[in-house]
PDB file of C-alpha atoms in Angstrom:
ATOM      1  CA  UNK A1369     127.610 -49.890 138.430  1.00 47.00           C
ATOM      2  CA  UNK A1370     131.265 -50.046 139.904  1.00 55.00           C
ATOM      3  CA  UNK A1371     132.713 -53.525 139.720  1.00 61.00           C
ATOM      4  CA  UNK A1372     134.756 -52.341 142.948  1.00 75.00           C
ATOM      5  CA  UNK A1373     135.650 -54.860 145.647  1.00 85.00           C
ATOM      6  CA  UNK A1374     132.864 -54.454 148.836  1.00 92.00           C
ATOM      7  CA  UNK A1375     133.983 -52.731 151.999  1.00 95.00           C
ATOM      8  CA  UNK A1376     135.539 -54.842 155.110  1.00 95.00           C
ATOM      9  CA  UNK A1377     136.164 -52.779 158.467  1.00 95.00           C
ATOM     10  CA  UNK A1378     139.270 -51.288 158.857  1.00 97.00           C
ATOM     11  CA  UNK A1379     141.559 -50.482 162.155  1.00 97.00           C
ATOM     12  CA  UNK A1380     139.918 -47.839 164.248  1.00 97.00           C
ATOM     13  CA  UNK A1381     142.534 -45.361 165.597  1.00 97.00           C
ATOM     14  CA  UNK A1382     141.937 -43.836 169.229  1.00 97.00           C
ATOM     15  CA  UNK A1383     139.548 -41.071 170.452  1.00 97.00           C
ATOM     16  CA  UNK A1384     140.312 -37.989 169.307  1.00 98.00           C
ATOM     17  CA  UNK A1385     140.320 -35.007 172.838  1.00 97.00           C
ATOM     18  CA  UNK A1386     138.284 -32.355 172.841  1.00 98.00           C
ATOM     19  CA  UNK A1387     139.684 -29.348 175.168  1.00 97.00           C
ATOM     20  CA  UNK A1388     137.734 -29.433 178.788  1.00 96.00           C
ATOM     21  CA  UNK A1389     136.716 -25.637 177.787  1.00 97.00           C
ATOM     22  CA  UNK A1390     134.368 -26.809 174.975  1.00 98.00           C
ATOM     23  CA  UNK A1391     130.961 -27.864 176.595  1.00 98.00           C
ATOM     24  CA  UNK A1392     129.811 -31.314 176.166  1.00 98.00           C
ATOM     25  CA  UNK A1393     126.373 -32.747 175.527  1.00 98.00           C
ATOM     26  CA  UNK A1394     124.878 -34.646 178.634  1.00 97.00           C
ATOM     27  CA  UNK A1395     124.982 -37.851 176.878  1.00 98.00           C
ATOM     28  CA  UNK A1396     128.792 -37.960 176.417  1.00 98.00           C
ATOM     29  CA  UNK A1397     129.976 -40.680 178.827  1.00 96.00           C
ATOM     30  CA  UNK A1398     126.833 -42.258 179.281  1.00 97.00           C
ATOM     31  CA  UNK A1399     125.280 -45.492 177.785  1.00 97.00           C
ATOM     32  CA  UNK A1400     122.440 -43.184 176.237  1.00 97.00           C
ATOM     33  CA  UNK A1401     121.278 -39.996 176.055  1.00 97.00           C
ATOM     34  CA  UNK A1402     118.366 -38.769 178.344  1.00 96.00           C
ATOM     35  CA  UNK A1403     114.875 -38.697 176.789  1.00 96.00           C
ATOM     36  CA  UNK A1404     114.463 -35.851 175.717  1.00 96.00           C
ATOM     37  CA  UNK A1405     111.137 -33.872 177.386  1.00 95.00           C
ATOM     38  CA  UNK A1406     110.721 -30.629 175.770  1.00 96.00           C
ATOM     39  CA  UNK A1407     108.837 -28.693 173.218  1.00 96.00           C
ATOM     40  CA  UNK A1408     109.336 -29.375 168.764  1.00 97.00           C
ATOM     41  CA  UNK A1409     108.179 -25.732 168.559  1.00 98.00           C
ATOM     42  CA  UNK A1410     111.751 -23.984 169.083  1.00 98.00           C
ATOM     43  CA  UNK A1411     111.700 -19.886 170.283  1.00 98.00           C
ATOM     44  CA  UNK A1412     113.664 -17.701 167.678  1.00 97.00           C
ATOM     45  CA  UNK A1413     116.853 -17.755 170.284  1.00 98.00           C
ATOM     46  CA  UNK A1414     116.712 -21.561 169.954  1.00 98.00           C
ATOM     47  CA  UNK A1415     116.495 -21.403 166.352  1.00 98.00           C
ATOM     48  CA  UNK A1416     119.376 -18.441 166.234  1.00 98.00           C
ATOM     49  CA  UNK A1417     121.672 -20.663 168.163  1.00 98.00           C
ATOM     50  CA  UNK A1418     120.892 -24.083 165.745  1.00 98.00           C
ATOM     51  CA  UNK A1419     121.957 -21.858 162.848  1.00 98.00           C
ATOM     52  CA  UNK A1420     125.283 -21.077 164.436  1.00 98.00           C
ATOM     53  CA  UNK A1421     125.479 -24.620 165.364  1.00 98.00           C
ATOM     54  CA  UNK A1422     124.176 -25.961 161.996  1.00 98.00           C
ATOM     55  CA  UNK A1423     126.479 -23.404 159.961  1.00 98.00           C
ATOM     56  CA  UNK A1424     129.690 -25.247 162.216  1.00 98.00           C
ATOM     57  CA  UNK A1425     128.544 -28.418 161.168  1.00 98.00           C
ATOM     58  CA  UNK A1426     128.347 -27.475 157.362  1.00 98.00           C
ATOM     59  CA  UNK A1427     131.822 -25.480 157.331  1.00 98.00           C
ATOM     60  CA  UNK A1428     133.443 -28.411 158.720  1.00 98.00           C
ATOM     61  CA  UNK A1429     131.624 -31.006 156.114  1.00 98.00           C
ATOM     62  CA  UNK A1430     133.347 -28.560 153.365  1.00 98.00           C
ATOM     63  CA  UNK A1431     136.317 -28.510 155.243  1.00 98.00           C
ATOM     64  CA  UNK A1432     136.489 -32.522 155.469  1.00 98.00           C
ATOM     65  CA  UNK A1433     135.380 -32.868 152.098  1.00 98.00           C
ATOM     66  CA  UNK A1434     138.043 -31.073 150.266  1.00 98.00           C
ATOM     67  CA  UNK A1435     140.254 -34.011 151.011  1.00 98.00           C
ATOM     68  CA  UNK A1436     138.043 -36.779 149.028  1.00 98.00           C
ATOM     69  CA  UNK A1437     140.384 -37.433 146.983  1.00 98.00           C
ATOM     70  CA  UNK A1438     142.088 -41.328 146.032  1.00 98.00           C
ATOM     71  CA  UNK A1439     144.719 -42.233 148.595  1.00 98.00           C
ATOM     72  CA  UNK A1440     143.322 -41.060 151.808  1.00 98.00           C
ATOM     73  CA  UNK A1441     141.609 -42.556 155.063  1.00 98.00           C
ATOM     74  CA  UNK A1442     138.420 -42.017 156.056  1.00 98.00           C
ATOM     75  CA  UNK A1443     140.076 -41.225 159.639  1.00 98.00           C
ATOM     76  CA  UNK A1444     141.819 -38.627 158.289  1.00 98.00           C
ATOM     77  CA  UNK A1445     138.992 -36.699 157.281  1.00 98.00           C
ATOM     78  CA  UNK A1446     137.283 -37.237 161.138  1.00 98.00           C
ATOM     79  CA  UNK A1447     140.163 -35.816 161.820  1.00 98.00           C
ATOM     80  CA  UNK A1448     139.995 -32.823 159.307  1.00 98.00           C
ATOM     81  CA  UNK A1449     136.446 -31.924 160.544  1.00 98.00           C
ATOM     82  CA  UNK A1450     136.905 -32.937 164.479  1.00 98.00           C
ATOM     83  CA  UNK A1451     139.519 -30.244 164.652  1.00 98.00           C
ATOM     84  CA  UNK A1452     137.650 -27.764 162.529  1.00 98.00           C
ATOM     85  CA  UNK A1453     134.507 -28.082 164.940  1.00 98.00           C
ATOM     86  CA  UNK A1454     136.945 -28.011 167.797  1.00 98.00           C
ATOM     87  CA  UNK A1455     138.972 -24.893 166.982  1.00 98.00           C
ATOM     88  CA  UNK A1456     134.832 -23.058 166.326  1.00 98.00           C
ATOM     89  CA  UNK A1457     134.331 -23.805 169.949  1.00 98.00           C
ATOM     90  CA  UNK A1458     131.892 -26.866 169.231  1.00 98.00           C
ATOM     91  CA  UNK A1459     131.672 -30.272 170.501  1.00 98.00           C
ATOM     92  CA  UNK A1460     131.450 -33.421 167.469  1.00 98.00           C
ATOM     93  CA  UNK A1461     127.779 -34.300 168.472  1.00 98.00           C
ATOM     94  CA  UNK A1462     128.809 -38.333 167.469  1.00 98.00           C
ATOM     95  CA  UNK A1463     131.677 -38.177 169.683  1.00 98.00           C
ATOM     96  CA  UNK A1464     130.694 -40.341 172.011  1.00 98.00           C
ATOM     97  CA  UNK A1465     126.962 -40.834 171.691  1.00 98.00           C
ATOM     98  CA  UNK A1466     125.211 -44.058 172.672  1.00 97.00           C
ATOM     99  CA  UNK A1467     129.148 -44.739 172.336  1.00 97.00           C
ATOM    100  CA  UNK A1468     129.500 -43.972 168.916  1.00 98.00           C
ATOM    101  CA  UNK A1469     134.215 -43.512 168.528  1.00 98.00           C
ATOM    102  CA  UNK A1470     134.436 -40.888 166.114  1.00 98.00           C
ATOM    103  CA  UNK A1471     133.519 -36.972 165.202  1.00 98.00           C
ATOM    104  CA  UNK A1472     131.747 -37.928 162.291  1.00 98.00           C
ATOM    105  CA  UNK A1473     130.296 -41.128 160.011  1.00 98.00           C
ATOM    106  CA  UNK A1474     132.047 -41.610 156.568  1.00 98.00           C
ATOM    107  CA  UNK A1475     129.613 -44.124 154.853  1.00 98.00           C
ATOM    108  CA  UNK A1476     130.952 -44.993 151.176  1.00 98.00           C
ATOM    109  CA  UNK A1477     129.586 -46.808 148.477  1.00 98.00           C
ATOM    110  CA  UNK A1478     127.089 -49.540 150.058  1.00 98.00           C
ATOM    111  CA  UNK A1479     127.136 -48.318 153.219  1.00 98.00           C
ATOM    112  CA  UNK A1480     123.867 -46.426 154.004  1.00 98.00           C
ATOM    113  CA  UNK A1481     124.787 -44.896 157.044  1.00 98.00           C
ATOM    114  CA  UNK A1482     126.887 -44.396 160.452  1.00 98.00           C
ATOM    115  CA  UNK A1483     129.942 -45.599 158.910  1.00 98.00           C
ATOM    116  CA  UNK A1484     133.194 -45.730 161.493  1.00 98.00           C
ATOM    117  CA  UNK A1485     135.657 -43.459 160.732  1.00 98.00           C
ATOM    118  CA  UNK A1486     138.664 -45.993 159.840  1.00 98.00           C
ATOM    119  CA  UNK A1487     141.805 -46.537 158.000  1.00 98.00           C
ATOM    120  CA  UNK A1488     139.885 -47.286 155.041  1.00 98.00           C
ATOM    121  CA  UNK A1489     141.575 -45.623 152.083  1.00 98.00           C
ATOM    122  CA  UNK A1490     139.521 -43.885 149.612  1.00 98.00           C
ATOM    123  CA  UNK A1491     139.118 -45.646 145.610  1.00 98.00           C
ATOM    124  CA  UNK A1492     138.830 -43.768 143.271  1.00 98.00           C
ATOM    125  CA  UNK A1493     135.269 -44.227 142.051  1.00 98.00           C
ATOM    126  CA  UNK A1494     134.035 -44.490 145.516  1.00 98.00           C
ATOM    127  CA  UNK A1495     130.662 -42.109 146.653  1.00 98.00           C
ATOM    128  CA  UNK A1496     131.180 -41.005 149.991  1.00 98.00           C
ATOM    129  CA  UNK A1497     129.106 -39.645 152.250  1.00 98.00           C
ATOM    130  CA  UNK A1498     129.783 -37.257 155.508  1.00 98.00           C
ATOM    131  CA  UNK A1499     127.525 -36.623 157.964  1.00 98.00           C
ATOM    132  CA  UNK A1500     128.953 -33.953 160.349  1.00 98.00           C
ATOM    133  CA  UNK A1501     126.698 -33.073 163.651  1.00 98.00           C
ATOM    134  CA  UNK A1502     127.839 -29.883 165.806  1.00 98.00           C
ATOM    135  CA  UNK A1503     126.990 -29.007 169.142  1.00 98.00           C
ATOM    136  CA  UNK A1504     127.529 -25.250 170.835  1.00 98.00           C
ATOM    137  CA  UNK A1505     125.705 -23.615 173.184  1.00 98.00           C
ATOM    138  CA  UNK A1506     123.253 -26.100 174.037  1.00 98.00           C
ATOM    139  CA  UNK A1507     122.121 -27.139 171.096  1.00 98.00           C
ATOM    140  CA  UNK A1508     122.826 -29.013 167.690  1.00 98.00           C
ATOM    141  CA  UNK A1509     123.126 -28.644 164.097  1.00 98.00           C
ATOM    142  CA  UNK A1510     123.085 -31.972 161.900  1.00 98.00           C
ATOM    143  CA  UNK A1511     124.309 -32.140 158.019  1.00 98.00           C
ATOM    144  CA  UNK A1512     125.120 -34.610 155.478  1.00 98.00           C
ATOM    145  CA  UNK A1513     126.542 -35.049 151.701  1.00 98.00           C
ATOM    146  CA  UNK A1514     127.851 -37.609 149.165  1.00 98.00           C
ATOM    147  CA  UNK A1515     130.903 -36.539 147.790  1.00 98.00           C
ATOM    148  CA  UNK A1516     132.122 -38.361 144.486  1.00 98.00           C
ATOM    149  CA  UNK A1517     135.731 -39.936 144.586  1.00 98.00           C
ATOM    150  CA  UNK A1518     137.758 -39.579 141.897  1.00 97.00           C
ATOM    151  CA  UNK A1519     135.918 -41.094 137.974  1.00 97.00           C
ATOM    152  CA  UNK A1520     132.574 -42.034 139.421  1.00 98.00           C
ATOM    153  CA  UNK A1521     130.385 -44.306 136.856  1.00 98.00           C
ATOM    154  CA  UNK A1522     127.194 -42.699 135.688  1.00 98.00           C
ATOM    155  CA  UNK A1523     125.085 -45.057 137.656  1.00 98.00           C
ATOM    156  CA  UNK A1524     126.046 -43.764 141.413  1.00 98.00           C
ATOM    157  CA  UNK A1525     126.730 -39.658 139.450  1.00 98.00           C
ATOM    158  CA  UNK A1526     123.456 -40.155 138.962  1.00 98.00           C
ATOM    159  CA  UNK A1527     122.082 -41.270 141.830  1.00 98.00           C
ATOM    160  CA  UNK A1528     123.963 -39.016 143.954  1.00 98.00           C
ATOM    161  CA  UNK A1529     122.757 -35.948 141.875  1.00 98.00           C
ATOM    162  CA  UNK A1530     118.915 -37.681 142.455  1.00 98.00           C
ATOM    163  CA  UNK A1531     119.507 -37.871 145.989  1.00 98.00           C
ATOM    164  CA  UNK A1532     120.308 -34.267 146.942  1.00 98.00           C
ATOM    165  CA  UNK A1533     117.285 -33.454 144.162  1.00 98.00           C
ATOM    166  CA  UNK A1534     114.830 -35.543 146.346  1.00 98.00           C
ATOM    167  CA  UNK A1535     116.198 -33.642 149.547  1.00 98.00           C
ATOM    168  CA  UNK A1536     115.445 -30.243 147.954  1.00 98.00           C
ATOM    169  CA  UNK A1537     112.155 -31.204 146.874  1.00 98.00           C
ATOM    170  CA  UNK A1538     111.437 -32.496 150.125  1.00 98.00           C
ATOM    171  CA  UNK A1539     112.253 -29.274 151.651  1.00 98.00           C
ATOM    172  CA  UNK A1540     110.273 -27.220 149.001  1.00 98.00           C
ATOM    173  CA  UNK A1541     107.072 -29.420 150.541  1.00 98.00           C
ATOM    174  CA  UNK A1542     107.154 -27.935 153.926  1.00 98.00           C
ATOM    175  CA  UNK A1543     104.556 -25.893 155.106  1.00 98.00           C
ATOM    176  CA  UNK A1544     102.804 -25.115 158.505  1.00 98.00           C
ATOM    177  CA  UNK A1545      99.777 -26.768 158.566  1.00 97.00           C
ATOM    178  CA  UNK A1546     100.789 -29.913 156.800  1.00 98.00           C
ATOM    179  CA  UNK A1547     101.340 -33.503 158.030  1.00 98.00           C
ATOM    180  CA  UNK A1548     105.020 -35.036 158.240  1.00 98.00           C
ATOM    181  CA  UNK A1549     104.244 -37.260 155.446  1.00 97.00           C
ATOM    182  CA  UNK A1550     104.057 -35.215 152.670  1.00 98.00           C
ATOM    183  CA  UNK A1551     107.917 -35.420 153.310  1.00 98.00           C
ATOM    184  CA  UNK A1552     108.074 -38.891 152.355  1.00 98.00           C
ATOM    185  CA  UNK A1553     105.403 -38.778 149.871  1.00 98.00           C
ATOM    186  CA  UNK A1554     107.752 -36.476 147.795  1.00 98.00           C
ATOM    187  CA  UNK A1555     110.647 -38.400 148.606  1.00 98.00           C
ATOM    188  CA  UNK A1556     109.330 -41.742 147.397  1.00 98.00           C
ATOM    189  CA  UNK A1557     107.112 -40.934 144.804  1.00 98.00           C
ATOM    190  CA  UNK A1558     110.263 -39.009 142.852  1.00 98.00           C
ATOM    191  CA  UNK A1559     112.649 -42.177 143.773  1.00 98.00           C
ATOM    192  CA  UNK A1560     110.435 -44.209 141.964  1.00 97.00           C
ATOM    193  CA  UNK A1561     110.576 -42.798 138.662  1.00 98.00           C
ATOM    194  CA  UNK A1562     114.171 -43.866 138.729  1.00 98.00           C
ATOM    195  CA  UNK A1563     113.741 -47.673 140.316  1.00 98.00           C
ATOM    196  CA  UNK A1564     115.105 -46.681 143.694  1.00 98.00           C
ATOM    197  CA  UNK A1565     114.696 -48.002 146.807  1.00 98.00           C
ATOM    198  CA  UNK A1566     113.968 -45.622 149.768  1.00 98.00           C
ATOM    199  CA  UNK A1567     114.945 -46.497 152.875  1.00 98.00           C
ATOM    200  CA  UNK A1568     112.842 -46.788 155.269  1.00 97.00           C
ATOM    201  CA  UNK A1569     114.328 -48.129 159.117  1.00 96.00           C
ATOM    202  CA  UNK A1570     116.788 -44.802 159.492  1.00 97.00           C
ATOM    203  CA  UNK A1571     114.746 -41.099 158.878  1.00 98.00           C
ATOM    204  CA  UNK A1572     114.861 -37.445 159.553  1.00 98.00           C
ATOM    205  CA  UNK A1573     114.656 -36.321 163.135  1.00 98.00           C
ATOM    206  CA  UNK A1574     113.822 -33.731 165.868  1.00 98.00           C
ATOM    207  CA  UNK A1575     116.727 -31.571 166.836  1.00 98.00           C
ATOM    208  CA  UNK A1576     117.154 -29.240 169.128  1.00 98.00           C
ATOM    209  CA  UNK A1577     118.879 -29.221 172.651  1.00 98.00           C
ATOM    210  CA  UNK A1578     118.370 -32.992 171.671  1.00 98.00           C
ATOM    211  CA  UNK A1579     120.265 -34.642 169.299  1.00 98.00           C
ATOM    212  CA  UNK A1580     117.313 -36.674 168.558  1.00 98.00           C
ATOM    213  CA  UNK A1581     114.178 -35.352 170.270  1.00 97.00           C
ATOM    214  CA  UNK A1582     111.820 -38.395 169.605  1.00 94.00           C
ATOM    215  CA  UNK A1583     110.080 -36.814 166.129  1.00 97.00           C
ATOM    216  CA  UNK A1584     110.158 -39.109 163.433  1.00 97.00           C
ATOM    217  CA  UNK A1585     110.576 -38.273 159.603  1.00 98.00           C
ATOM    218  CA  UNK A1586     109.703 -40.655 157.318  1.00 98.00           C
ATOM    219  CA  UNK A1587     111.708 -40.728 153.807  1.00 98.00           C
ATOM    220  CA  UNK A1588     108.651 -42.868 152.470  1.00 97.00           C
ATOM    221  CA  UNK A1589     105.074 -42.102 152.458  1.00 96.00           C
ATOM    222  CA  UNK A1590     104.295 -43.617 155.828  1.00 96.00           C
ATOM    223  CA  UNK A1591     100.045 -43.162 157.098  1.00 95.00           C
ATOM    224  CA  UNK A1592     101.671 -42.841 161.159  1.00 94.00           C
ATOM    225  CA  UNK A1593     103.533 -39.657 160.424  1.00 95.00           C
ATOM    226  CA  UNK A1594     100.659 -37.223 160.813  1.00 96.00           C
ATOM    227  CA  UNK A1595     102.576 -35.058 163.090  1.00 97.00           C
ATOM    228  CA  UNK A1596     100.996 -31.668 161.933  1.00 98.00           C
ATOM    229  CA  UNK A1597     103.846 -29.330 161.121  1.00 98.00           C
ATOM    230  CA  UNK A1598     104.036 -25.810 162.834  1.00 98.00           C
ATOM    231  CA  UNK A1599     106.352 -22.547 162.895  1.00 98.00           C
ATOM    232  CA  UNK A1600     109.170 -23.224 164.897  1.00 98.00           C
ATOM    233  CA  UNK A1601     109.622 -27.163 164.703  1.00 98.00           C
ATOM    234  CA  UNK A1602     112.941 -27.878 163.929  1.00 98.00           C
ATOM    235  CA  UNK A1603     114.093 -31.764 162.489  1.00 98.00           C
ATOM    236  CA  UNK A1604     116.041 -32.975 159.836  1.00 98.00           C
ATOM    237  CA  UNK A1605     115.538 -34.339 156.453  1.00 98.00           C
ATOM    238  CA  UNK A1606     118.145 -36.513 155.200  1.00 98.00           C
ATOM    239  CA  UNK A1607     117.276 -39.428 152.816  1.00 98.00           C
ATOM    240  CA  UNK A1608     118.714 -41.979 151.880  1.00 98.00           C
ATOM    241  CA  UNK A1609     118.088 -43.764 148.250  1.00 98.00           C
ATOM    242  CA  UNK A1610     119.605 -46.872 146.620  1.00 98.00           C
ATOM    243  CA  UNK A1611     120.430 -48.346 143.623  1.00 98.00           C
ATOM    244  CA  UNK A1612     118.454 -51.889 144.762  1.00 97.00           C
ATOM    245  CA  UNK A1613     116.573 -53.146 147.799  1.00 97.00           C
ATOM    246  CA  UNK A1614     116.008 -50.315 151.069  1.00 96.00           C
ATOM    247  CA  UNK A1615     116.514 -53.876 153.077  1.00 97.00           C
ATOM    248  CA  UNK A1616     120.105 -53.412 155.177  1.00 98.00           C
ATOM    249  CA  UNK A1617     122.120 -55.631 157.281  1.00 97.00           C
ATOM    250  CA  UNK A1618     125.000 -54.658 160.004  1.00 97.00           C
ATOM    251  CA  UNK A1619     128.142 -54.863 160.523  1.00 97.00           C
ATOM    252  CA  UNK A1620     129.516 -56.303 164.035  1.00 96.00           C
ATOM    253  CA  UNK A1621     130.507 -53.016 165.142  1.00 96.00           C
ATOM    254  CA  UNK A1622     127.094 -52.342 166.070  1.00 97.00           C
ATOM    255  CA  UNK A1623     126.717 -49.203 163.653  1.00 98.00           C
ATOM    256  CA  UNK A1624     127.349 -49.197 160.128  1.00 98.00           C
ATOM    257  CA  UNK A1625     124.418 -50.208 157.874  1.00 98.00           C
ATOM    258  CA  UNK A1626     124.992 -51.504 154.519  1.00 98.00           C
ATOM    259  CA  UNK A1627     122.501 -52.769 151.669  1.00 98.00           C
ATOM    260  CA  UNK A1628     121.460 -56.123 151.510  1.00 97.00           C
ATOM    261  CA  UNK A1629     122.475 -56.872 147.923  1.00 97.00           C
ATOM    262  CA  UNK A1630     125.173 -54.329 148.626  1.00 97.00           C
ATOM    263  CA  UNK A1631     124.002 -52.056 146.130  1.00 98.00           C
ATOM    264  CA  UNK A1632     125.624 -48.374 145.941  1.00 98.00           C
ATOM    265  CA  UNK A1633     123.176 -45.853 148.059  1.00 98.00           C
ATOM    266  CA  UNK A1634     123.506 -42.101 148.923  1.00 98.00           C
ATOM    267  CA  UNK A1635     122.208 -39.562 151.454  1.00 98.00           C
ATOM    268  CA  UNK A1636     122.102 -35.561 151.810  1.00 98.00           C
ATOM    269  CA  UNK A1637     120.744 -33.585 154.742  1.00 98.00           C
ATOM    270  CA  UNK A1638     120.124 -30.851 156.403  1.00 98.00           C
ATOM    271  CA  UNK A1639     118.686 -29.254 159.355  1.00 98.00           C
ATOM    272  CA  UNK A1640     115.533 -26.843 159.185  1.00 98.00           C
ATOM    273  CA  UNK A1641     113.089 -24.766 161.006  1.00 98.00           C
ATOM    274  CA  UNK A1642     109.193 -24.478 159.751  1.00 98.00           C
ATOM    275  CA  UNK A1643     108.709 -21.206 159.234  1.00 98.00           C
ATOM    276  CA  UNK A1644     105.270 -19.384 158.296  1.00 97.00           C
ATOM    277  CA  UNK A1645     105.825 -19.808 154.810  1.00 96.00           C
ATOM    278  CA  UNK A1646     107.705 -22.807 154.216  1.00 97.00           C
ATOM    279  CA  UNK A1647     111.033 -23.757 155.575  1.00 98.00           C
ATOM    280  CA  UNK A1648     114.538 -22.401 156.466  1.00 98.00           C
ATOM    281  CA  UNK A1649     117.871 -24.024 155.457  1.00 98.00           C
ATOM    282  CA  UNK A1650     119.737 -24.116 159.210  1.00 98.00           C
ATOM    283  CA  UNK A1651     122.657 -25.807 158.035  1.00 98.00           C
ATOM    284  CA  UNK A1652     124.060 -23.732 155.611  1.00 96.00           C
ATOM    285  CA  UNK A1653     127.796 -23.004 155.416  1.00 92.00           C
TER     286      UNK A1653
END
């Protein structure tokens, strides 16, 4: 694995505007968002206007990510991707929720997720991961990708590549009719034919007109998730599998989560609906 130096937090630059023309969630200047009291089972104009939302969120994870390269900050690719979502009409879904200072998370290397955007300058060798969330028209579309840096060693190439493998496969075991865990179950059970760990305190989600509607998906094979999937649920996926121990510690800001033996760990995600057959890709650029 990299012999690379272990993050520290950098200086956080301040709030990015967002025009007063582009809606904002309800949460946004609150401690927390309200619970969120509606239906998983999403009608097709839900579902129409989470792909608009979801494609957003992807277009501007591209956009961001074009700019991994050695040299720059991780702020400047919140900003890259705040004004992308901004100019599309969209509101950064993190902007602002539960307090959260910036339009995306940039976790790299150890960090397993909700990084702070910072004036941390990108290594090469670094994996970094975006996770981009946009919200138009009522409702939200949530992505994520690691993105190598530069000469990557094999070790975190590799477990990058496994990662978005184990999110695919994941997908490929949706059905109607079938409990939440069989997520997990092919999540873990392929993570362990390489010796990773599979995190197990941070999951997939409900989305809708909630940023997090209260559905939990487990990346592991967990015996509470027997949530019986149905046409027209819509939640994320988004794993996240390490090189060492799925036990995490956090930083003082409150947000980013790193590895206990600070071991490298990656994440991909997207956003789906259930459909009759199997499941459909929201967040696709």
């Amino acid at each position: 694995m990299s012999g690379q130096s272990l993050l520290a937090p950098g200086e956080i630059t301040p709030v990015r505007s967002v025009p007063g023309r582009i809606r904002r969630p309800e949460y946004v200047g609150k401690p927390a968002p309200a619970p969120y009291t509606g239906p998983e089972v999403q009608d097709s104009d839900t579902v129409e206007r989470m792909r608009i939302a979801g494609r957003i969120a992807a277009q501007a994870m591209e956009e961001a990510a074009k700019h991994i390269v050695p040299g720059v900050t991780t702020d400047e690719l919140d900003r890259i991707a705040h004004e992308f979502m901004v100019d599309h009409g969209a509101y950064p879904s993190t902007l602002g929720y539960r307090g959260f200072p910036k339009s995306l998370c940039t976790s790299l290397n150890e960090v397993i997720c909700h990084g702070i955007p910072d004036s941390t300058v990108l290594r090469d060798g670094d994996i970094v991961n975006l996770d981009v969330t946009a919200y138009i028209d009522g409702v939200h579309g949530d992505n994520n990708a690691t993105y190598l840096c530069g000469d990557v060693d094999e070790e975190s190439r590799l477990l990058v590549e496994r990662t978005r493998e184990s999110l695919n496969r994941a997908i490929k075991a949706v059905r109607p009719g079938r409990q939440i865990n069989v997520i997990g179950r092919v999540i873990e059970s392929y993570a362990k034919r390489f010796g990773y760990g599979v995190v197990r305190d941070f999951t997939g989600h409900g989305i809708n007109s909630s940023f997090h509607s209260g559905l939990i998906i487990p990346h592991y094979d967990s015996p509470h998730a027997t949530t019986v999937m149905q046409p027209g649920m819509t939640f994320t996926i988004e794993p996240m599998l390490t090189l060492g121990t799925h036990d995490y510690d956090m930083w003082d800001d409150g947000w980013t989560v790193v590895t206990k033996d600070r071991k490298r760990t990656a994440q991909f995600e997207h956003t789906l609906v259930v459909t009759e057959t199997g499941a459909d890709i929201l967040t696709l650029p």
